mmCIF file of C-alpha atoms in Angstrom:
data_model
loop_
_atom_site.group_PDB
_atom_site.id
_atom_site.type_symbol
_atom_site.label_atom_id
_atom_site.label_comp_id
_atom_site.label_asym_id
_atom_site.label_seq_id
_atom_site.Cartn_x
_atom_site.Cartn_y
_atom_site.Cartn_z
ATOM 1 C CA MET A 1 0.000 0.000 0.000
ATOM 2 C CA LYS A 2 1.278 3.449 -0.836
ATOM 3 C CA SER A 3 2.359 5.725 1.989
ATOM 4 C CA ALA A 4 0.437 8.907 2.725
ATOM 5 C CA GLU A 5 3.219 11.002 1.181
ATOM 6 C CA SER A 6 3.279 9.063 -2.095
ATOM 7 C CA ARG A 7 -0.523 9.109 -2.211
ATOM 8 C CA VAL A 8 -0.613 12.906 -1.927
ATOM 9 C CA GLU A 9 2.177 13.196 -4.499
ATOM 10 C CA SER A 10 0.234 11.033 -6.947
ATOM 11 C CA LEU A 11 -2.886 13.121 -6.441
ATOM 12 C CA SER A 12 -1.196 16.516 -6.642
ATOM 13 C CA PRO A 13 -1.598 16.934 -10.444
ATOM 14 C CA LEU A 14 -5.308 16.143 -10.133
ATOM 15 C CA LEU A 15 -5.924 18.296 -7.050
ATOM 16 C CA LEU A 16 -4.247 21.271 -8.739
ATOM 17 C CA GLY A 17 -4.879 20.609 -12.409
ATOM 18 C CA LEU A 18 -8.612 19.915 -12.373
ATOM 19 C CA PRO A 19 -9.608 23.072 -10.445
ATOM 20 C CA MET A 20 -7.319 25.151 -12.661
ATOM 21 C CA GLY A 21 -8.711 23.475 -15.762
ATOM 22 C CA LEU A 22 -12.309 24.157 -14.733
ATOM 23 C CA MET A 23 -11.434 27.785 -14.007
ATOM 24 C CA LEU A 24 -9.820 28.105 -17.430
ATOM 25 C CA LEU A 25 -12.861 26.531 -19.097
ATOM 26 C CA ASN A 26 -15.108 28.967 -17.242
ATOM 27 C CA LEU A 27 -12.968 31.884 -18.378
ATOM 28 C CA LEU A 28 -13.023 30.756 -22.018
ATOM 29 C CA LEU A 29 -16.789 30.251 -21.993
ATOM 30 C CA ARG A 30 -17.283 33.752 -20.630
ATOM 31 C CA GLN A 31 -14.901 35.279 -23.146
ATOM 32 C CA ALA A 32 -16.917 33.560 -25.888
ATOM 33 C CA ASN A 33 -20.231 34.811 -24.382
ATOM 34 C CA ALA A 34 -21.381 31.190 -24.257
ATOM 35 C CA PHE A 35 -23.692 31.535 -21.256
ATOM 36 C CA PRO A 36 -27.234 32.527 -22.286
ATOM 37 C CA PRO A 37 -27.994 35.410 -19.870
ATOM 38 C CA GLU A 38 -31.767 34.980 -20.087
ATOM 39 C CA LEU A 39 -31.451 31.412 -18.706
ATOM 40 C CA SER A 40 -28.734 31.988 -16.136
ATOM 41 C CA ASP A 41 -29.262 32.199 -12.379
ATOM 42 C CA GLU A 42 -26.171 34.377 -12.360
ATOM 43 C CA ALA A 43 -28.115 37.000 -14.312
ATOM 44 C CA ASN A 44 -30.712 37.012 -11.517
ATOM 45 C CA TRP A 45 -27.967 37.576 -8.961
ATOM 46 C CA LEU A 46 -26.584 40.416 -11.027
ATOM 47 C CA GLY A 47 -29.991 42.083 -10.794
ATOM 48 C CA LEU A 48 -30.123 41.495 -7.028
ATOM 49 C CA MET A 49 -26.679 43.050 -6.560
ATOM 50 C CA GLN A 50 -27.668 46.119 -8.528
ATOM 51 C CA LEU A 51 -30.860 46.492 -6.475
ATOM 52 C CA THR A 52 -28.852 46.214 -3.248
ATOM 53 C CA GLU A 53 -26.442 48.885 -4.462
ATOM 54 C CA ARG A 54 -29.372 51.256 -5.053
ATOM 55 C CA GLY A 55 -30.518 50.862 -1.450
ATOM 56 C CA PHE A 56 -33.200 48.194 -1.836
ATOM 57 C CA ASP A 57 -33.422 45.085 0.333
ATOM 58 C CA PRO A 58 -34.357 42.261 -2.055
ATOM 59 C CA PRO A 59 -34.837 38.682 -0.796
ATOM 60 C CA VAL A 60 -31.584 36.729 -1.122
ATOM 61 C CA SER A 61 -30.780 33.098 -0.347
ATOM 62 C CA GLY A 62 -27.145 33.826 0.536
ATOM 63 C CA PRO A 63 -26.399 36.988 2.567
ATOM 64 C CA LEU A 64 -22.731 36.041 3.069
ATOM 65 C CA PHE A 65 -22.357 35.671 -0.694
ATOM 66 C CA VAL A 66 -23.805 39.155 -1.128
ATOM 67 C CA TYR A 67 -21.472 40.527 1.557
ATOM 68 C CA VAL A 68 -18.397 39.065 -0.174
ATOM 69 C CA ALA A 69 -19.477 40.400 -3.569
ATOM 70 C CA GLN A 70 -20.163 43.866 -2.121
ATOM 71 C CA ALA A 71 -16.778 43.916 -0.391
ATOM 72 C CA VAL A 72 -15.051 43.101 -3.677
ATOM 73 C CA HIS A 73 -17.100 45.785 -5.459
ATOM 74 C CA GLU A 74 -16.158 48.412 -2.881
ATOM 75 C CA HIS A 75 -12.423 47.747 -3.075
ATOM 76 C CA LEU A 76 -11.984 47.084 -6.794
ATOM 77 C CA PRO A 77 -12.822 49.509 -9.647
ATOM 78 C CA PHE A 78 -14.844 46.995 -11.661
ATOM 79 C CA ALA A 79 -18.471 46.836 -12.735
ATOM 80 C CA TRP A 80 -20.805 44.202 -11.327
ATOM 81 C CA PRO A 81 -20.698 41.905 -14.411
ATOM 82 C CA ALA A 82 -16.890 41.705 -14.234
ATOM 83 C CA ILE A 83 -16.995 41.038 -10.482
ATOM 84 C CA LEU A 84 -19.499 38.205 -10.849
ATOM 85 C CA ASP A 85 -17.429 36.763 -13.689
ATOM 86 C CA SER A 86 -14.387 36.747 -11.416
ATOM 87 C CA ILE A 87 -16.310 35.200 -8.507
ATOM 88 C CA ALA A 88 -17.707 32.525 -10.818
ATOM 89 C CA ILE A 89 -14.281 31.617 -12.201
ATOM 90 C CA LEU A 90 -12.606 31.417 -8.786
ATOM 91 C CA GLY A 91 -15.623 29.710 -7.258
ATOM 92 C CA SER A 92 -15.677 26.977 -9.897
ATOM 93 C CA GLY A 93 -12.122 25.995 -9.024
ATOM 94 C CA LEU A 94 -12.771 26.158 -5.284
ATOM 95 C CA ALA A 95 -15.995 24.130 -5.563
ATOM 96 C CA ILE A 96 -14.380 21.156 -7.290
ATOM 97 C CA ALA A 97 -11.304 21.441 -5.041
ATOM 98 C CA LEU A 98 -13.533 21.084 -1.962
ATOM 99 C CA VAL A 99 -15.288 18.030 -3.400
ATOM 100 C CA LEU A 100 -11.949 16.464 -4.347
ATOM 101 C CA SER A 101 -10.654 17.063 -0.817
ATOM 102 C CA GLY A 102 -13.562 14.954 0.472
ATOM 103 C CA TYR A 103 -12.661 12.209 -1.991
ATOM 104 C CA ARG A 104 -9.012 12.375 -0.995
ATOM 105 C CA TYR A 105 -9.740 11.612 2.656
ATOM 106 C CA HIS A 106 -12.603 9.133 2.242
ATOM 107 C CA LEU A 107 -11.902 7.119 -0.921
ATOM 108 C CA PRO A 108 -9.563 4.146 -0.688
ATOM 109 C CA ALA A 109 -7.750 4.230 -4.046
ATOM 110 C CA ILE A 110 -6.155 6.911 -6.207
ATOM 111 C CA THR A 111 -7.682 5.411 -9.357
ATOM 112 C CA LEU A 112 -11.158 5.679 -7.847
ATOM 113 C CA ILE A 113 -10.561 9.309 -6.855
ATOM 114 C CA LYS A 114 -9.545 10.181 -10.409
ATOM 115 C CA SER A 115 -12.511 8.287 -11.877
ATOM 116 C CA ALA A 116 -14.923 10.033 -9.481
ATOM 117 C CA ALA A 117 -13.506 13.398 -10.570
ATOM 118 C CA ILE A 118 -14.128 12.436 -14.204
ATOM 119 C CA MET A 119 -17.721 11.465 -13.420
ATOM 120 C CA LEU A 120 -18.341 14.906 -11.916
ATOM 121 C CA LEU A 121 -17.544 16.447 -15.294
ATOM 122 C CA VAL A 122 -19.785 14.217 -17.416
ATOM 123 C CA THR A 123 -23.037 15.449 -15.847
ATOM 124 C CA SER A 124 -24.609 18.856 -16.315
ATOM 125 C CA TYR A 125 -26.027 18.548 -12.783
ATOM 126 C CA PHE A 126 -22.519 19.283 -11.529
ATOM 127 C CA LEU A 127 -21.284 21.594 -14.288
ATOM 128 C CA ALA A 128 -24.281 23.947 -14.249
ATOM 129 C CA PRO A 129 -24.103 25.069 -10.586
ATOM 130 C CA ALA A 130 -20.283 24.857 -10.535
ATOM 131 C CA LEU A 131 -19.738 27.341 -13.379
ATOM 132 C CA GLU A 132 -22.054 30.158 -12.285
ATOM 133 C CA ALA A 133 -21.582 32.807 -9.604
ATOM 134 C CA ARG A 134 -24.276 32.016 -7.063
ATOM 135 C CA PRO A 135 -24.290 30.807 -3.428
ATOM 136 C CA GLN A 136 -25.146 27.279 -4.523
ATOM 137 C CA GLN A 137 -21.761 27.047 -6.263
ATOM 138 C CA LEU A 138 -19.944 26.573 -2.939
ATOM 139 C CA GLY A 139 -23.015 25.636 -0.901
ATOM 140 C CA ILE A 140 -23.217 22.206 -2.549
ATOM 141 C CA ALA A 141 -19.548 21.454 -1.819
ATOM 142 C CA LEU A 142 -19.775 22.648 1.802
ATOM 143 C CA ALA A 143 -22.942 20.653 2.487
ATOM 144 C CA PHE A 144 -21.313 17.601 0.894
ATOM 145 C CA LEU A 145 -18.235 17.823 3.128
ATOM 146 C CA ILE A 146 -20.331 18.230 6.285
ATOM 147 C CA CYS A 147 -22.663 15.338 5.466
ATOM 148 C CA LEU A 148 -19.802 13.086 4.358
ATOM 149 C CA GLN A 149 -17.881 13.712 7.577
ATOM 150 C CA VAL A 150 -20.893 12.917 9.783
ATOM 151 C CA THR A 151 -21.788 9.849 7.709
ATOM 152 C CA SER A 152 -18.245 8.507 8.046
ATOM 153 C CA GLN A 153 -17.971 9.459 11.719
ATOM 154 C CA PRO A 154 -21.434 9.713 13.343
ATOM 155 C CA GLN A 155 -19.894 10.839 16.641
ATOM 156 C CA THR A 156 -18.497 14.024 15.081
ATOM 157 C CA SER A 157 -17.923 16.867 17.557
ATOM 158 C CA THR A 158 -21.103 18.871 18.115
ATOM 159 C CA GLY A 159 -19.138 22.122 18.336
ATOM 160 C CA TRP A 160 -17.501 21.574 14.941
ATOM 161 C CA LEU A 161 -20.838 20.676 13.393
ATOM 162 C CA LEU A 162 -22.544 23.756 14.834
ATOM 163 C CA VAL A 163 -19.902 26.125 13.416
ATOM 164 C CA ALA A 164 -19.908 24.453 9.989
ATOM 165 C CA LEU A 165 -23.707 24.456 9.681
ATOM 166 C CA PHE A 166 -23.906 28.068 10.861
ATOM 167 C CA LEU A 167 -21.506 29.079 8.077
ATOM 168 C CA VAL A 168 -23.523 27.204 5.449
ATOM 169 C CA ALA A 169 -26.781 28.647 6.811
ATOM 170 C CA PHE A 170 -25.736 32.179 5.922
ATOM 171 C CA TRP A 171 -23.851 31.303 2.746
ATOM 172 C CA HIS A 172 -26.733 29.431 1.080
ATOM 173 C CA VAL A 173 -29.945 28.699 2.920
ATOM 174 C CA LEU A 174 -31.070 25.823 0.650
ATOM 175 C CA SER A 175 -27.755 24.013 1.178
ATOM 176 C CA PHE A 176 -28.296 24.424 4.923
ATOM 177 C CA PHE A 177 -31.822 22.978 4.829
ATOM 178 C CA ILE A 178 -30.718 20.013 2.723
ATOM 179 C CA ALA A 179 -27.804 19.339 5.091
ATOM 180 C CA ILE A 180 -30.166 19.502 8.083
ATOM 181 C CA ALA A 181 -32.651 17.142 6.395
ATOM 182 C CA TYR A 182 -29.870 14.730 5.407
ATOM 183 C CA LEU A 183 -28.312 14.637 8.871
ATOM 184 C CA SER A 184 -31.725 14.200 10.518
ATOM 185 C CA VAL A 185 -32.544 11.191 8.327
ATOM 186 C CA TRP A 186 -29.108 9.665 8.917
ATOM 187 C CA LYS A 187 -29.212 10.104 12.689
ATOM 188 C CA LEU A 188 -32.788 8.787 12.904
ATOM 189 C CA THR A 189 -31.747 5.759 10.868
ATOM 190 C CA LEU A 190 -28.814 5.080 13.194
ATOM 191 C CA TRP A 191 -31.135 5.437 16.167
ATOM 192 C CA ARG A 192 -33.686 2.997 14.742
ATOM 193 C CA LEU A 193 -30.902 0.504 13.998
ATOM 194 C CA GLY A 194 -29.685 0.788 17.585
ATOM 195 C CA SER A 195 -26.383 2.482 16.717
ATOM 196 C CA LEU A 196 -27.197 5.863 18.300
ATOM 197 C CA ARG A 197 -28.600 6.648 21.715
ATOM 198 C CA GLY A 198 -31.787 8.618 22.231
ATOM 199 C CA GLY A 199 -29.869 11.372 24.032
ATOM 200 C CA ALA A 200 -27.740 11.990 20.943
ATOM 201 C CA ILE A 201 -30.875 12.299 18.800
ATOM 202 C CA LEU A 202 -32.387 14.776 21.247
ATOM 203 C CA LEU A 203 -29.173 16.829 21.274
ATOM 204 C CA TRP A 204 -29.160 16.908 17.470
ATOM 205 C CA PHE A 205 -32.729 18.187 17.223
ATOM 206 C CA VAL A 206 -32.035 20.861 19.849
ATOM 207 C CA LEU A 207 -29.008 21.936 17.796
ATOM 208 C CA ALA A 208 -30.959 21.943 14.516
ATOM 209 C CA SER A 209 -33.869 23.844 16.083
ATOM 210 C CA SER A 210 -31.509 26.467 17.491
ATOM 211 C CA LEU A 211 -30.006 27.050 14.054
ATOM 212 C CA LEU A 212 -33.456 27.317 12.468
ATOM 213 C CA VAL A 213 -34.554 29.856 15.078
ATOM 214 C CA SER A 214 -31.406 31.898 14.448
ATOM 215 C CA LEU A 215 -32.251 31.988 10.738
ATOM 216 C CA ILE A 216 -35.879 32.982 11.246
ATOM 217 C CA GLY A 217 -34.898 35.754 13.645
ATOM 218 C CA SER A 218 -32.000 36.996 11.544
ATOM 219 C CA ARG A 219 -32.254 40.350 9.832
ATOM 220 C CA ALA A 220 -30.253 38.939 6.901
ATOM 221 C CA TYR A 221 -33.143 36.649 5.949
ATOM 222 C CA ARG A 222 -36.048 38.930 6.865
ATOM 223 C CA SER A 223 -36.808 39.914 3.270
ATOM 224 C CA LEU A 224 -36.556 36.315 2.096
ATOM 225 C CA LEU A 225 -38.905 35.127 4.843
ATOM 226 C CA GLU A 226 -41.453 37.818 3.960
ATOM 227 C CA ASP A 227 -41.204 36.897 0.283
ATOM 228 C CA VAL A 228 -41.704 33.191 1.002
ATOM 229 C CA LEU A 229 -44.729 33.851 3.218
ATOM 230 C CA ALA A 230 -46.268 36.182 0.646
ATOM 231 C CA ASN A 231 -45.555 34.450 -2.649
ATOM 232 C CA HIS A 232 -44.253 30.898 -2.327
ATOM 233 C CA LEU A 233 -46.384 29.058 0.206
ATOM 234 C CA PRO A 234 -49.565 27.249 -0.888
ATOM 235 C CA GLY A 235 -53.003 27.958 0.538
ATOM 236 C CA PRO A 236 -53.834 27.103 4.176
ATOM 237 C CA PHE A 237 -55.547 23.802 3.308
ATOM 238 C CA THR A 238 -52.735 22.619 1.033
ATOM 239 C CA LEU A 239 -50.061 23.656 3.538
ATOM 240 C CA THR A 240 -51.883 21.829 6.351
ATOM 241 C CA LEU A 241 -52.144 18.720 4.195
ATOM 242 C CA LEU A 242 -48.428 18.860 3.413
ATOM 243 C CA LEU A 243 -47.483 19.259 7.089
ATOM 244 C CA ILE A 244 -49.799 16.403 8.123
ATOM 245 C CA SER A 245 -48.289 14.163 5.436
ATOM 246 C CA CYS A 246 -44.767 14.924 6.673
ATOM 247 C CA ALA A 247 -45.810 14.294 10.293
ATOM 248 C CA VAL A 248 -47.429 10.947 9.397
ATOM 249 C CA LEU A 249 -44.341 9.898 7.434
ATOM 250 C CA ALA A 250 -42.003 10.793 10.314
ATOM 251 C CA THR A 251 -44.263 8.984 12.812
ATOM 252 C CA CYS A 252 -44.309 5.845 10.676
ATOM 253 C CA PHE A 253 -40.530 6.008 10.336
ATOM 254 C CA CYS A 254 -40.069 6.174 14.096
ATOM 255 C CA ALA A 255 -42.821 3.670 14.938
ATOM 256 C CA VAL A 256 -41.464 0.774 12.879
ATOM 257 C CA PRO A 257 -39.943 -1.746 15.328
ATOM 258 C CA MET A 258 -36.156 -1.986 15.320
ATOM 259 C CA LYS A 259 -36.341 -5.709 14.604
ATOM 260 C CA LEU A 260 -38.326 -5.040 11.424
ATOM 261 C CA TRP A 261 -35.744 -2.462 10.265
ATOM 262 C CA LYS A 262 -33.018 -5.063 10.590
ATOM 263 C CA GLU A 263 -35.118 -7.686 8.793
ATOM 264 C CA VAL A 264 -35.786 -5.288 5.909
ATOM 265 C CA ARG A 265 -32.072 -4.498 5.690
ATOM 266 C CA ALA A 266 -31.205 -8.201 5.568
ATOM 267 C CA LEU A 267 -33.904 -8.827 2.957
ATOM 268 C CA CYS A 268 -32.534 -6.038 0.740
ATOM 269 C CA LEU A 269 -28.981 -7.350 1.009
ATOM 270 C CA SER A 270 -30.150 -10.825 0.007
ATOM 271 C CA ASN A 271 -31.975 -9.513 -3.095
ATOM 272 C CA ILE A 272 -29.521 -7.030 -4.599
ATOM 273 C CA ASN A 273 -30.763 -7.325 -8.183
ATOM 274 C CA GLY A 274 -34.330 -6.673 -7.104
ATOM 275 C CA VAL A 275 -33.342 -3.647 -5.025
ATOM 276 C CA VAL A 276 -31.385 -2.098 -7.896
ATOM 277 C CA ALA A 277 -34.256 -2.816 -10.315
ATOM 278 C CA ILE A 278 -36.736 -1.138 -7.951
ATOM 279 C CA ILE A 279 -34.472 1.910 -7.563
ATOM 280 C CA PHE A 280 -34.197 2.125 -11.354
ATOM 281 C CA LEU A 281 -37.960 1.888 -11.903
ATOM 282 C CA LEU A 282 -38.731 4.394 -9.158
ATOM 283 C CA SER A 283 -36.104 6.794 -10.514
ATOM 284 C CA ALA A 284 -37.472 6.530 -14.045
ATOM 285 C CA ALA A 285 -41.017 7.118 -12.793
ATOM 286 C CA ALA A 286 -39.886 10.107 -10.706
ATOM 287 C CA LEU A 287 -38.057 11.703 -13.638
ATOM 288 C CA ALA A 288 -41.064 11.175 -15.905
ATOM 289 C CA LEU A 289 -43.322 12.779 -13.306
ATOM 290 C CA GLN A 290 -40.880 15.664 -12.840
ATOM 291 C CA TRP A 291 -40.909 16.146 -16.614
ATOM 292 C CA GLN A 292 -44.690 16.447 -16.554
ATOM 293 C CA LEU A 293 -44.532 18.984 -13.725
ATOM 294 C CA LEU A 294 -42.053 21.278 -15.464
ATOM 295 C CA PRO A 295 -43.556 24.444 -16.956
ATOM 296 C CA SER A 296 -43.728 24.732 -20.721
ATOM 297 C CA THR A 297 -41.047 27.444 -20.677
ATOM 298 C CA ALA A 298 -38.533 24.902 -19.350
ATOM 299 C CA LEU A 299 -39.101 22.731 -22.414
ATOM 300 C CA GLN A 300 -38.763 25.473 -25.007
ATOM 301 C CA ASP A 301 -34.957 25.229 -24.975
ATOM 302 C CA TYR A 302 -35.160 21.869 -26.722
ATOM 303 C CA GLY A 303 -37.080 23.383 -29.613
ATOM 304 C CA GLY A 304 -39.171 20.248 -29.921
ATOM 305 C CA SER A 305 -36.071 18.315 -31.020
ATOM 306 C CA ALA A 306 -35.569 14.774 -29.715
ATOM 307 C CA VAL A 307 -31.967 14.931 -30.989
ATOM 308 C CA THR A 308 -31.206 17.992 -28.852
ATOM 309 C CA PHE A 309 -32.825 16.397 -25.807
ATOM 310 C CA CYS A 310 -30.850 13.157 -26.177
ATOM 311 C CA MET A 311 -27.602 15.025 -26.828
ATOM 312 C CA TRP A 312 -27.931 17.339 -23.824
ATOM 313 C CA HIS A 313 -28.794 14.531 -21.425
ATOM 314 C CA ALA A 314 -26.373 11.884 -22.719
ATOM 315 C CA GLY A 315 -23.911 12.638 -19.921
ATOM 316 C CA ASN A 316 -26.626 12.539 -17.254
ATOM 317 C CA VAL A 317 -27.964 9.217 -18.549
ATOM 318 C CA GLY A 318 -24.452 7.776 -18.661
ATOM 319 C CA PHE A 319 -23.801 8.962 -15.104
ATOM 320 C CA CYS A 320 -27.018 7.365 -13.811
ATOM 321 C CA PHE A 321 -26.429 4.094 -15.650
ATOM 322 C CA CYS A 322 -22.919 3.846 -14.178
ATOM 323 C CA TYR A 323 -24.345 4.713 -10.742
ATOM 324 C CA LEU A 324 -26.819 1.817 -10.834
ATOM 325 C CA LEU A 325 -24.076 -0.554 -11.961
ATOM 326 C CA GLY A 326 -21.741 0.714 -9.242
ATOM 327 C CA LEU A 327 -24.518 0.526 -6.634
ATOM 328 C CA LYS A 328 -25.033 -3.133 -7.444
ATOM 329 C CA LEU A 329 -21.301 -3.767 -7.016
ATOM 330 C CA CYS A 330 -21.281 -1.933 -3.687
ATOM 331 C CA LEU A 331 -24.306 -3.786 -2.332
ATOM 332 C CA THR A 332 -22.763 -7.139 -3.236
ATOM 333 C CA GLY A 333 -19.721 -6.283 -1.120
ATOM 334 C CA GLU A 334 -17.204 -5.561 -3.883
ATOM 335 C CA ALA A 335 -16.444 -2.069 -2.552
ATOM 336 C CA GLU A 336 -17.078 -1.862 1.185
ATOM 337 C CA ASP A 337 -14.935 1.285 1.488
ATOM 338 C CA LEU A 338 -17.610 3.224 -0.413
ATOM 339 C CA GLN A 339 -20.239 2.690 2.280
ATOM 340 C CA ALA A 340 -20.453 6.384 3.223
ATOM 341 C CA PHE A 341 -21.053 7.373 -0.403
ATOM 342 C CA VAL A 342 -23.680 4.679 -0.933
ATOM 343 C CA ILE A 343 -25.508 5.742 2.219
ATOM 344 C CA GLY A 344 -25.283 9.415 1.301
ATOM 345 C CA SER A 345 -26.522 8.920 -2.242
ATOM 346 C CA LEU A 346 -29.462 6.764 -1.113
ATOM 347 C CA ILE A 347 -30.496 9.276 1.563
ATOM 348 C CA LEU A 348 -30.451 12.075 -0.996
ATOM 349 C CA LEU A 349 -32.474 9.971 -3.447
ATOM 350 C CA ALA A 350 -35.061 9.534 -0.700
ATOM 351 C CA LEU A 351 -35.056 13.291 -0.053
ATOM 352 C CA ALA A 352 -35.397 13.908 -3.800
ATOM 353 C CA SER A 353 -38.500 11.694 -3.799
ATOM 354 C CA LEU A 354 -39.972 13.728 -0.937
ATOM 355 C CA ALA A 355 -39.123 16.911 -2.821
ATOM 356 C CA LEU A 356 -40.987 15.582 -5.838
ATOM 357 C CA PHE A 357 -44.020 14.941 -3.624
ATOM 358 C CA ALA A 358 -43.744 18.466 -2.185
ATOM 359 C CA SER A 359 -43.658 19.904 -5.711
ATOM 360 C CA PHE A 360 -47.395 19.215 -5.955
ATOM 361 C CA PHE A 361 -47.959 21.681 -3.102
ATOM 362 C CA LEU A 362 -45.253 24.346 -3.475
ATOM 363 C CA ALA A 363 -45.003 27.209 -5.923
ATOM 364 C CA HIS A 364 -41.979 25.919 -7.854
ATOM 365 C CA VAL A 365 -41.889 22.466 -9.400
ATOM 366 C CA ASN A 366 -38.172 21.745 -9.783
ATOM 367 C CA TRP A 367 -37.376 20.851 -6.173
ATOM 368 C CA MET A 368 -36.350 17.291 -7.016
ATOM 369 C CA ILE A 369 -33.792 18.539 -9.528
ATOM 370 C CA ARG A 370 -32.345 20.878 -6.910
ATOM 371 C CA ILE A 371 -31.824 17.933 -4.548
ATOM 372 C CA LEU A 372 -30.102 16.021 -7.353
ATOM 373 C CA TYR A 373 -27.430 18.740 -7.498
ATOM 374 C CA PHE A 374 -26.435 17.693 -3.969
ATOM 375 C CA TRP A 375 -26.699 14.003 -4.853
ATOM 376 C CA ILE A 376 -23.996 14.189 -7.534
ATOM 377 C CA PRO A 377 -20.879 14.472 -5.258
ATOM 378 C CA PHE A 378 -22.027 11.449 -3.245
ATOM 379 C CA ALA A 379 -23.030 9.456 -6.313
ATOM 380 C CA ALA A 380 -19.887 10.172 -8.388
ATOM 381 C CA PRO A 381 -17.598 7.619 -6.624
ATOM 382 C CA VAL A 382 -20.301 4.948 -6.888
ATOM 383 C CA SER A 383 -20.777 5.865 -10.535
ATOM 384 C CA ALA A 384 -16.995 5.723 -11.023
ATOM 385 C CA LEU A 385 -17.018 2.137 -9.782
ATOM 386 C CA GLY A 386 -19.637 1.282 -12.386
ATOM 387 C CA LEU A 387 -17.659 3.194 -14.993
ATOM 388 C CA GLY A 388 -14.608 1.034 -14.374
ATOM 389 C CA LYS A 389 -16.691 -2.095 -14.862
ATOM 390 C CA LEU A 390 -18.326 -0.739 -17.994
ATOM 391 C CA LEU A 391 -15.234 0.671 -19.697
ATOM 392 C CA SER A 392 -13.305 -2.560 -19.198
ATOM 393 C CA HIS A 393 -15.259 -3.802 -22.243
ATOM 394 C CA VAL A 394 -14.572 -0.876 -24.587
ATOM 395 C CA GLY A 395 -10.775 -0.686 -24.370
ATOM 396 C CA LYS A 396 -9.167 2.176 -26.289
ATOM 397 C CA PHE A 397 -12.474 3.937 -26.934
ATOM 398 C CA ARG A 398 -12.964 4.851 -23.256
ATOM 399 C CA HIS A 399 -11.374 8.312 -23.500
ATOM 400 C CA PHE A 400 -13.402 9.160 -26.601
ATOM 401 C CA ILE A 401 -16.641 8.133 -24.869
ATOM 402 C CA LEU A 402 -15.867 10.221 -21.789
ATOM 403 C CA ILE A 403 -15.000 13.278 -23.883
ATOM 404 C CA CYS A 404 -18.284 12.915 -25.798
ATOM 405 C CA LEU A 405 -20.277 12.711 -22.543
ATOM 406 C CA PHE A 406 -18.477 15.764 -21.163
ATOM 407 C CA MET A 407 -19.163 17.779 -24.331
ATOM 408 C CA ALA A 408 -22.818 16.692 -24.272
ATOM 409 C CA SER A 409 -23.283 17.974 -20.717
ATOM 410 C CA LEU A 410 -21.351 21.163 -21.454
ATOM 411 C CA SER A 411 -23.603 21.810 -24.458
ATOM 412 C CA HIS A 412 -26.573 21.471 -22.087
ATOM 413 C CA VAL A 413 -25.095 24.064 -19.728
ATOM 414 C CA VAL A 414 -24.502 26.638 -22.502
ATOM 415 C CA ARG A 415 -27.641 25.589 -24.434
ATOM 416 C CA PHE A 416 -25.698 24.725 -27.593
ATOM 417 C CA SER A 417 -27.649 22.750 -30.192
ATOM 418 C CA ILE A 418 -26.390 21.191 -33.404
ATOM 419 C CA LEU A 419 -29.762 21.860 -35.047
#
């Protein structure tokens, strides 16, 4: 086995080269005016920054992000578009560097780390948020590192966790809520399996509640809270129904006897093919339902072209296919060192399913897709395992296939069509 020093030395070109390469790609795309401004979240943030500069208090999902951007604007003689370009370019490198740092400490083999990094680049669900200047750019990476650490070491220091979550809470509120939901599901699961004491669960919910109260009472999120209450919540009956559904689901989760949880776990492990098939069918059904929920404006980009649709999503389909193959390998015990990533990806798939259900009640209908952004860093190592199995049959064509998948996802991000 390689020593720690030789391992770091072997990874150094990747840890430095990939962030620099993504930053260079971001720079070139911006110089070529490749990002369609009318479809970019970054364009929305540009408008919010300009409103803030004129003395308004618009609702923002990342007050720390706004503070950093304003500080840069005050000390550098550049216009807002140039500042956001710079933040986006630097942020893209930092985002992938943070994800790679998680892989470096929690993946067992250098080859797997490199393959996982490649899988990040073949899906537009990673490229899209990583290339634009918005709080989500770093929020995804920070939430991933926090959740990965707690999944790997459930007894993580409460003080460290409090500080990390507090930082994420004010950098990007959605990343904070997803991290809180993830950690709650994971800790409840450990409790039901008998691996975590009731006192630890109680302490966690006190901690989470304290952070939520600090957000609600914070002046930084006052405008956002008012906007959500006024424009984004459903009617009283629908909201009550949603809350009751969540309460019933949580009650059922906690009421299932511990013995039954263990029997279900053993049953799943003894029927791996069936479990993977069910996950595939449920995922396909969820994506089809999400497609039906999307507004017509979201489908106009494809121009009614099946070729454009297939081209843009080729990388995403390849990523998911490799994930299912890798998941099967993990569940059969061929990669026990990936347990934290398997657990994390499955928890986030469950949260994505709940988000899809909530989409019937909430104002926006793309909540499942937003959860999938956070799923990608956990799923990439599992997908990389499947990639290794798959590409062992294609030999010298593997690099060509990966480049094609990367270009397909990049064309989705910049909305490039061959038609």
